[in-house]
Amino acid sequence: IELKSGLLNIFLRTGIVFTQVDLWLGLSYCDGKWNEVTVSKEGSVISATMNELREQALEPRVQQLNVNSPVYVGGIPPDIQSFYRELGLEQGFGGCMKDVKFTRGAVVNLASVSSSAVRVNLDGCLSTDSAVNCRGNDSILVYRGKEQSVYESALQPFTEYLYRVVALNEGGSVSSVWTHVRTRESVPQNVPTPSRVHSINGYSIEVTWDKPAGVIGVIEKYILKAYEADGPTVPITSAELTDAGMLTGILRGLHPFTNYAVTLTACTLAGCTESLHALNISTPQEAPEDVQSPTAIPFPTSLLMSWSPPKTPNGIITQYTLYLNGTPIYSGNGTKYVVK
């Protein structure tokens, strides 16, 4: 459980199943008051609540969680962090905690039950002025002058900023209240190549990919594209997937017995980025289509029958069968036969 940059994140791993819940708080908790945080797992539902805000995720594959190790509150020792590098853990919690409960038990007295404490004051909050301390004195002067609008550049994408105006005259100065402003997302960077492609049949494939790392913003959709290998640079078919929580999709409209290069495109509101590399796959063979009727050249006591290959062979033709009045009279890989 981590509170970082206005997001309350929950990461839960049971077996091979990984679940993440992100609750957007902004700076609503930075008001000098106590905030009640509840994290729960009930069956396959994992939820996070802070005050009146709530977010949850449903993962049917999640397993029962049995805690048989120490519980670390406020940070993890360096020797433990090396085993969980994928979580990207940073410095420990800064602030005050009280009334900690686990499951449906009584309130835990952290001072009496903790086995060790590092850089922790167990006697209570040092200061009640958390409206200032939770951010620090990190405001900077953006503009000074008489204009009523200003353009500020060099900001971080999809980041919340606080602004206020200070009006000044000969009688003194007065500050406005802080205003919350968020910049737009950026175009995704480093979109990964699909990790797995599986043929369902000769006409469709199932594609699996990993969530792009380092995307600053909300992914609106994914796009799967299939190009013919050594063919034109225009995709033969594509599929838009608007459920960004799904990392598996079906790509239809392919041709049997054909080599394809499959790419992944991730999109935010700012734009889309396609993976630099593709994953190659060959679709399996299917039954031929558009089989041509035979033609005949007549002779007094025989017919020379011939036929063309199917317009859509969908693979390698291994055998033709010629029928006469419903009875097979020829089987082979030739395209001519004399009926005597």
Short mmCIF file of C-alpha atoms in Angstrom, two decimals:
data_model
loop_
_atom_site.label_atom_id
_atom_site.label_comp_id
_atom_site.label_asym_id
_atom_site.label_seq_id
_atom_site.Cartn_x
_atom_site.Cartn_y
_atom_site.Cartn_z
CA ILE A 1 0.00 0.00 0.00
CA GLU A 2 1.55 3.29 -1.07
CA LEU A 3 0.49 6.95 -1.09
CA LYS A 4 2.40 8.83 -3.75
CA SER A 5 1.75 11.93 -5.86
CA GLY A 6 -1.95 12.02 -5.01
CA LEU A 7 -2.51 8.30 -5.70
CA LEU A 8 -3.28 5.61 -3.14
CA ASN A 9 -1.91 2.42 -4.74
CA ILE A 10 -2.56 -1.14 -3.65
CA PHE A 11 -0.44 -3.96 -5.06
CA LEU A 12 -1.61 -7.49 -4.25
CA ARG A 13 0.13 -10.64 -5.46
CA THR A 14 -1.23 -14.09 -4.65
CA GLY A 15 0.56 -16.89 -6.45
CA ILE A 16 1.03 -15.77 -10.05
CA VAL A 17 -1.95 -13.37 -9.97
CA PHE A 18 -1.06 -9.66 -9.64
CA THR A 19 -3.79 -7.11 -8.86
CA GLN A 20 -3.46 -3.31 -8.63
CA VAL A 21 -5.97 -0.75 -7.35
CA ASP A 22 -5.34 2.97 -7.92
CA LEU A 23 -7.43 5.51 -5.97
CA TRP A 24 -6.94 9.09 -7.19
CA LEU A 25 -6.94 11.53 -4.27
CA GLY A 26 -5.28 14.60 -5.74
CA LEU A 27 -4.33 16.76 -2.78
CA SER A 28 -7.61 16.31 -0.94
CA TYR A 29 -5.78 14.73 2.02
CA CYS A 30 -3.50 17.75 2.41
CA ASP A 31 -5.92 19.73 4.59
CA GLY A 32 -4.50 19.41 8.12
CA LYS A 33 -7.19 16.89 9.17
CA TRP A 34 -7.11 13.16 9.88
CA ASN A 35 -7.94 10.92 6.94
CA GLU A 36 -9.39 7.44 7.35
CA VAL A 37 -7.95 4.87 4.96
CA THR A 38 -9.47 1.39 4.58
CA VAL A 39 -8.00 -1.38 2.44
CA SER A 40 -9.90 -4.64 2.19
CA LYS A 41 -9.96 -7.94 0.31
CA GLU A 42 -13.31 -9.70 0.29
CA GLY A 43 -13.27 -12.75 -1.92
CA SER A 44 -12.22 -11.61 -5.39
CA VAL A 45 -12.87 -7.88 -4.69
CA ILE A 46 -9.95 -5.69 -3.61
CA SER A 47 -10.94 -2.15 -2.58
CA ALA A 48 -9.40 1.06 -1.26
CA THR A 49 -11.28 3.85 0.52
CA MET A 50 -10.13 7.22 1.83
CA ASN A 51 -12.79 9.34 3.49
CA GLU A 52 -15.60 9.48 0.85
CA LEU A 53 -13.50 8.28 -2.10
CA ARG A 54 -13.50 4.63 -3.13
CA GLU A 55 -12.01 2.42 -5.86
CA GLN A 56 -12.09 -1.34 -6.32
CA ALA A 57 -10.90 -4.09 -8.66
CA LEU A 58 -12.40 -7.50 -9.39
CA GLU A 59 -9.97 -10.36 -9.93
CA PRO A 60 -11.69 -13.79 -9.97
CA ARG A 61 -8.32 -15.57 -10.01
CA VAL A 62 -7.07 -14.00 -6.79
CA GLN A 63 -6.26 -16.52 -4.07
CA GLN A 64 -6.70 -16.44 -0.33
CA LEU A 65 -4.19 -14.17 1.38
CA ASN A 66 -2.44 -15.72 4.38
CA VAL A 67 0.01 -13.41 6.17
CA ASN A 68 2.79 -15.39 7.84
CA SER A 69 5.53 -12.76 7.90
CA PRO A 70 6.15 -9.48 9.73
CA VAL A 71 3.95 -6.54 8.72
CA TYR A 72 5.90 -3.38 7.88
CA VAL A 73 4.13 -0.07 8.45
CA GLY A 74 5.53 3.14 6.96
CA GLY A 75 8.42 1.57 5.06
CA ILE A 76 10.36 -1.59 4.23
CA PRO A 77 13.91 -2.39 5.38
CA PRO A 78 16.55 -2.14 2.62
CA ASP A 79 17.37 -5.85 2.82
CA ILE A 80 13.71 -6.68 2.09
CA GLN A 81 13.28 -4.16 -0.74
CA SER A 82 15.70 -6.08 -2.96
CA PHE A 83 13.13 -8.89 -3.22
CA TYR A 84 10.40 -6.53 -4.47
CA ARG A 85 12.17 -4.35 -7.02
CA GLU A 86 9.17 -4.52 -9.37
CA LEU A 87 7.15 -2.38 -6.95
CA GLY A 88 9.48 0.60 -7.35
CA LEU A 89 9.36 1.41 -3.64
CA GLU A 90 10.80 4.75 -2.61
CA GLN A 91 11.35 6.43 0.76
CA GLY A 92 9.09 5.58 3.68
CA PHE A 93 5.91 7.27 4.82
CA GLY A 94 6.11 10.82 6.13
CA GLY A 95 3.28 11.88 8.45
CA CYS A 96 1.23 10.59 11.36
CA MET A 97 -0.80 7.41 11.90
CA LYS A 98 -3.27 6.40 14.56
CA ASP A 99 -6.07 3.86 15.18
CA VAL A 100 -4.48 1.11 13.06
CA LYS A 101 -6.67 -2.00 12.76
CA PHE A 102 -6.19 -5.35 11.03
CA THR A 103 -9.17 -7.44 9.84
CA ARG A 104 -11.95 -7.01 12.42
CA GLY A 105 -9.72 -6.84 15.46
CA ALA A 106 -9.12 -4.13 18.02
CA VAL A 107 -7.03 -1.01 17.49
CA VAL A 108 -3.32 -1.85 17.49
CA ASN A 109 -1.01 0.10 19.78
CA LEU A 110 1.97 0.42 17.45
CA ALA A 111 4.25 1.58 20.27
CA SER A 112 3.71 -1.64 22.25
CA VAL A 113 3.48 -4.27 19.50
CA SER A 114 6.22 -3.10 17.14
CA SER A 115 9.41 -5.19 17.26
CA SER A 116 11.58 -2.42 15.81
CA ALA A 117 11.21 1.20 14.75
CA VAL A 118 13.54 3.36 12.66
CA ARG A 119 13.15 7.15 12.40
CA VAL A 120 9.74 6.95 14.10
CA ASN A 121 8.38 9.10 16.94
CA LEU A 122 6.02 6.89 18.96
CA ASP A 123 4.84 9.71 21.26
CA GLY A 124 2.41 11.32 18.81
CA CYS A 125 2.47 13.88 16.02
CA LEU A 126 5.22 16.47 16.23
CA SER A 127 3.02 19.07 14.56
CA THR A 128 -0.67 19.41 13.80
CA ASP A 129 0.00 21.86 10.96
CA SER A 130 0.08 19.06 8.34
CA ALA A 131 -1.62 21.31 5.78
CA VAL A 132 1.81 22.87 5.38
CA ASN A 133 4.09 19.98 6.30
CA CYS A 134 2.53 17.46 3.90
CA ARG A 135 3.76 19.51 0.94
CA GLY A 136 6.56 21.62 2.31
CA ASN A 137 7.49 25.09 1.16
CA ASP A 138 7.97 24.15 -2.50
CA SER A 139 5.97 26.89 -4.22
CA ILE A 140 7.77 29.10 -6.74
CA LEU A 141 7.03 32.47 -8.31
CA VAL A 142 5.61 31.98 -11.81
CA TYR A 143 4.87 35.56 -12.85
CA ARG A 144 5.09 39.08 -11.53
CA GLY A 145 3.39 41.94 -13.35
CA LYS A 146 0.05 43.53 -14.18
CA GLU A 147 -1.27 41.06 -16.79
CA GLN A 148 -4.23 38.82 -15.91
CA SER A 149 -3.06 35.73 -17.79
CA VAL A 150 0.24 33.91 -18.12
CA TYR A 151 1.53 30.87 -20.03
CA GLU A 152 3.81 28.52 -18.08
CA SER A 153 5.89 25.90 -19.88
CA ALA A 154 8.32 23.12 -18.92
CA LEU A 155 5.73 21.37 -16.73
CA GLN A 156 5.44 17.62 -16.26
CA PRO A 157 2.65 15.84 -18.18
CA PHE A 158 -0.42 14.54 -16.33
CA THR A 159 0.66 16.21 -13.11
CA GLU A 160 -1.43 18.19 -10.64
CA TYR A 161 -0.19 21.67 -9.70
CA LEU A 162 -1.41 24.22 -7.18
CA TYR A 163 -1.61 27.89 -8.14
CA ARG A 164 -2.67 31.00 -6.29
CA VAL A 165 -2.64 34.71 -7.03
CA VAL A 166 -1.27 37.36 -4.71
CA ALA A 167 -2.71 40.84 -5.33
CA LEU A 168 -0.54 43.72 -4.13
CA ASN A 169 -1.08 47.45 -3.78
CA GLU A 170 0.15 50.23 -1.50
CA GLY A 171 -2.12 49.00 1.28
CA GLY A 172 -0.65 45.50 1.36
CA SER A 173 -1.15 42.08 -0.26
CA VAL A 174 -3.84 39.38 -0.16
CA SER A 175 -3.54 35.80 -1.43
CA SER A 176 -6.25 33.79 -3.15
CA VAL A 177 -7.07 30.19 -2.23
CA TRP A 178 -5.07 27.48 -3.97
CA THR A 179 -6.49 26.21 -7.29
CA HIS A 180 -5.93 22.63 -8.49
CA VAL A 181 -4.81 22.32 -12.14
CA ARG A 182 -3.75 19.18 -14.01
CA THR A 183 -1.70 19.06 -17.20
CA ARG A 184 -2.70 16.76 -20.05
CA GLU A 185 -1.28 13.32 -20.69
CA SER A 186 1.72 12.75 -22.90
CA VAL A 187 1.93 10.45 -25.90
CA PRO A 188 2.94 6.94 -24.69
CA GLN A 189 6.62 6.07 -24.89
CA ASN A 190 8.34 2.69 -25.21
CA VAL A 191 5.27 0.66 -26.17
CA PRO A 192 6.30 -3.02 -25.88
CA THR A 193 6.12 -5.63 -28.61
CA PRO A 194 3.28 -8.16 -28.04
CA SER A 195 4.59 -10.88 -25.73
CA ARG A 196 2.57 -13.78 -27.13
CA VAL A 197 0.51 -14.57 -30.22
CA HIS A 198 -1.63 -17.70 -30.51
CA SER A 199 -3.55 -18.85 -33.58
CA ILE A 200 -7.21 -19.58 -32.89
CA ASN A 201 -7.74 -20.69 -36.51
CA GLY A 202 -6.62 -19.58 -39.95
CA TYR A 203 -8.64 -16.37 -39.72
CA SER A 204 -8.05 -15.05 -36.19
CA ILE A 205 -5.34 -14.90 -33.54
CA GLU A 206 -5.17 -14.14 -29.82
CA VAL A 207 -2.59 -11.52 -28.82
CA THR A 208 -1.21 -10.91 -25.31
CA TRP A 209 0.95 -7.97 -24.20
CA ASP A 210 2.38 -6.28 -21.12
CA LYS A 211 1.23 -2.91 -19.85
CA PRO A 212 3.53 -0.19 -21.20
CA ALA A 213 5.95 1.10 -18.58
CA GLY A 214 6.36 4.80 -17.96
CA VAL A 215 3.06 5.94 -19.50
CA ILE A 216 2.25 9.32 -17.96
CA GLY A 217 -1.53 9.51 -18.08
CA VAL A 218 -4.49 7.26 -18.71
CA ILE A 219 -4.38 4.74 -21.55
CA GLU A 220 -7.63 5.18 -23.47
CA LYS A 221 -7.31 2.19 -25.80
CA TYR A 222 -5.02 -0.34 -27.42
CA ILE A 223 -4.85 -1.09 -31.15
CA LEU A 224 -3.64 -4.41 -32.57
CA LYS A 225 -2.37 -4.37 -36.16
CA ALA A 226 -1.34 -7.19 -38.49
CA TYR A 227 0.95 -6.59 -41.47
CA GLU A 228 1.77 -9.16 -44.13
CA ALA A 229 5.42 -10.12 -43.77
CA ASP A 230 7.48 -8.55 -46.57
CA GLY A 231 4.29 -6.87 -47.74
CA PRO A 232 2.96 -3.29 -47.81
CA THR A 233 3.33 -1.00 -44.81
CA VAL A 234 -0.46 -0.70 -44.50
CA PRO A 235 -1.97 -3.17 -42.02
CA ILE A 236 -4.17 -5.92 -43.43
CA THR A 237 -6.46 -5.76 -40.41
CA SER A 238 -6.63 -4.05 -37.01
CA ALA A 239 -8.67 -4.16 -33.81
CA GLU A 240 -9.37 -1.37 -31.29
CA LEU A 241 -9.71 -2.42 -27.66
CA THR A 242 -11.24 0.28 -25.47
CA ASP A 243 -11.02 -1.72 -22.24
CA ALA A 244 -7.52 -0.66 -21.26
CA GLY A 245 -7.58 -3.02 -18.30
CA MET A 246 -7.47 -6.03 -20.60
CA LEU A 247 -4.04 -7.12 -21.83
CA THR A 248 -5.35 -9.76 -24.26
CA GLY A 249 -7.28 -9.23 -27.50
CA ILE A 250 -8.54 -11.05 -30.59
CA LEU A 251 -7.43 -9.97 -34.07
CA ARG A 252 -9.74 -11.18 -36.85
CA GLY A 253 -9.85 -10.86 -40.63
CA LEU A 254 -6.61 -12.71 -41.38
CA HIS A 255 -5.90 -15.12 -44.24
CA PRO A 256 -4.94 -18.76 -43.66
CA PHE A 257 -1.42 -19.98 -44.36
CA THR A 258 0.02 -16.46 -44.33
CA ASN A 259 2.97 -14.87 -42.47
CA TYR A 260 2.07 -11.80 -40.42
CA ALA A 261 3.89 -9.25 -38.26
CA VAL A 262 1.74 -8.13 -35.30
CA THR A 263 2.26 -4.81 -33.48
CA LEU A 264 0.73 -3.11 -30.44
CA THR A 265 -0.35 0.56 -30.31
CA ALA A 266 -1.16 2.36 -27.04
CA CYS A 267 -3.20 5.57 -27.02
CA THR A 268 -3.83 8.37 -24.55
CA LEU A 269 -5.85 11.51 -25.24
CA ALA A 270 -2.62 13.13 -26.42
CA GLY A 271 -1.98 10.59 -29.18
CA CYS A 272 -0.91 7.03 -30.04
CA THR A 273 2.41 5.21 -30.27
CA GLU A 274 3.04 1.92 -32.06
CA SER A 275 5.60 -0.62 -30.89
CA LEU A 276 8.89 -0.35 -32.78
CA HIS A 277 9.12 -4.09 -33.32
CA ALA A 278 6.58 -6.75 -34.28
CA LEU A 279 5.93 -10.36 -33.30
CA ASN A 280 5.78 -12.73 -36.27
CA ILE A 281 3.24 -15.53 -36.69
CA SER A 282 2.09 -17.90 -39.44
CA THR A 283 -1.62 -18.70 -39.57
CA PRO A 284 -2.54 -22.39 -40.05
CA GLN A 285 -4.06 -23.87 -43.20
CA GLU A 286 -7.82 -24.06 -43.70
CA ALA A 287 -10.05 -25.86 -46.21
CA PRO A 288 -9.84 -24.43 -49.76
CA GLU A 289 -12.44 -21.92 -50.97
CA ASP A 290 -13.77 -21.07 -54.45
CA VAL A 291 -13.01 -24.53 -55.92
CA GLN A 292 -13.35 -24.37 -59.72
CA SER A 293 -15.64 -26.70 -61.71
CA PRO A 294 -13.90 -28.98 -64.26
CA THR A 295 -14.04 -28.34 -68.01
CA ALA A 296 -14.18 -31.04 -70.73
CA ILE A 297 -12.75 -31.44 -74.23
CA PRO A 298 -14.90 -34.11 -75.95
CA PHE A 299 -13.64 -36.93 -78.14
CA PRO A 300 -15.76 -39.75 -79.78
CA THR A 301 -15.21 -42.24 -76.94
CA SER A 302 -13.57 -40.13 -74.20
CA LEU A 303 -13.46 -36.80 -72.40
CA LEU A 304 -10.35 -34.84 -71.41
CA MET A 305 -11.23 -33.31 -68.05
CA SER A 306 -9.17 -30.45 -66.61
CA TRP A 307 -9.53 -27.96 -63.77
CA SER A 308 -7.75 -24.96 -62.29
CA PRO A 309 -6.48 -24.67 -58.69
CA PRO A 310 -8.94 -23.08 -56.21
CA LYS A 311 -8.99 -19.30 -56.30
CA THR A 312 -8.40 -19.33 -52.53
CA PRO A 313 -6.33 -22.44 -51.72
CA ASN A 314 -5.82 -21.47 -48.01
CA GLY A 315 -2.78 -23.75 -47.95
CA ILE A 316 -0.96 -26.36 -50.00
CA ILE A 317 -3.29 -28.51 -52.17
CA THR A 318 -2.30 -32.15 -51.61
CA GLN A 319 -5.08 -33.94 -53.50
CA TYR A 320 -7.87 -33.46 -56.01
CA THR A 321 -10.80 -35.90 -56.34
CA LEU A 322 -12.85 -36.07 -59.58
CA TYR A 323 -16.40 -37.42 -59.35
CA LEU A 324 -18.57 -38.95 -62.10
CA ASN A 325 -22.26 -39.15 -61.22
CA GLY A 326 -21.35 -39.01 -57.51
CA THR A 327 -18.70 -41.71 -57.76
CA PRO A 328 -14.99 -40.84 -57.39
CA ILE A 329 -13.06 -41.83 -60.51
CA TYR A 330 -9.75 -40.03 -59.85
CA SER A 331 -7.66 -38.98 -56.85
CA GLY A 332 -4.26 -37.30 -57.08
CA ASN A 333 -2.46 -33.99 -57.29
CA GLY A 334 -2.80 -33.58 -61.08
CA THR A 335 -5.21 -31.17 -62.80
CA LYS A 336 -6.09 -33.36 -65.85
CA TYR A 337 -7.75 -36.75 -66.38
CA VAL A 338 -9.06 -38.71 -69.39
CA VAL A 339 -12.46 -40.35 -68.92
CA LYS A 340 -12.74 -43.28 -71.37
#
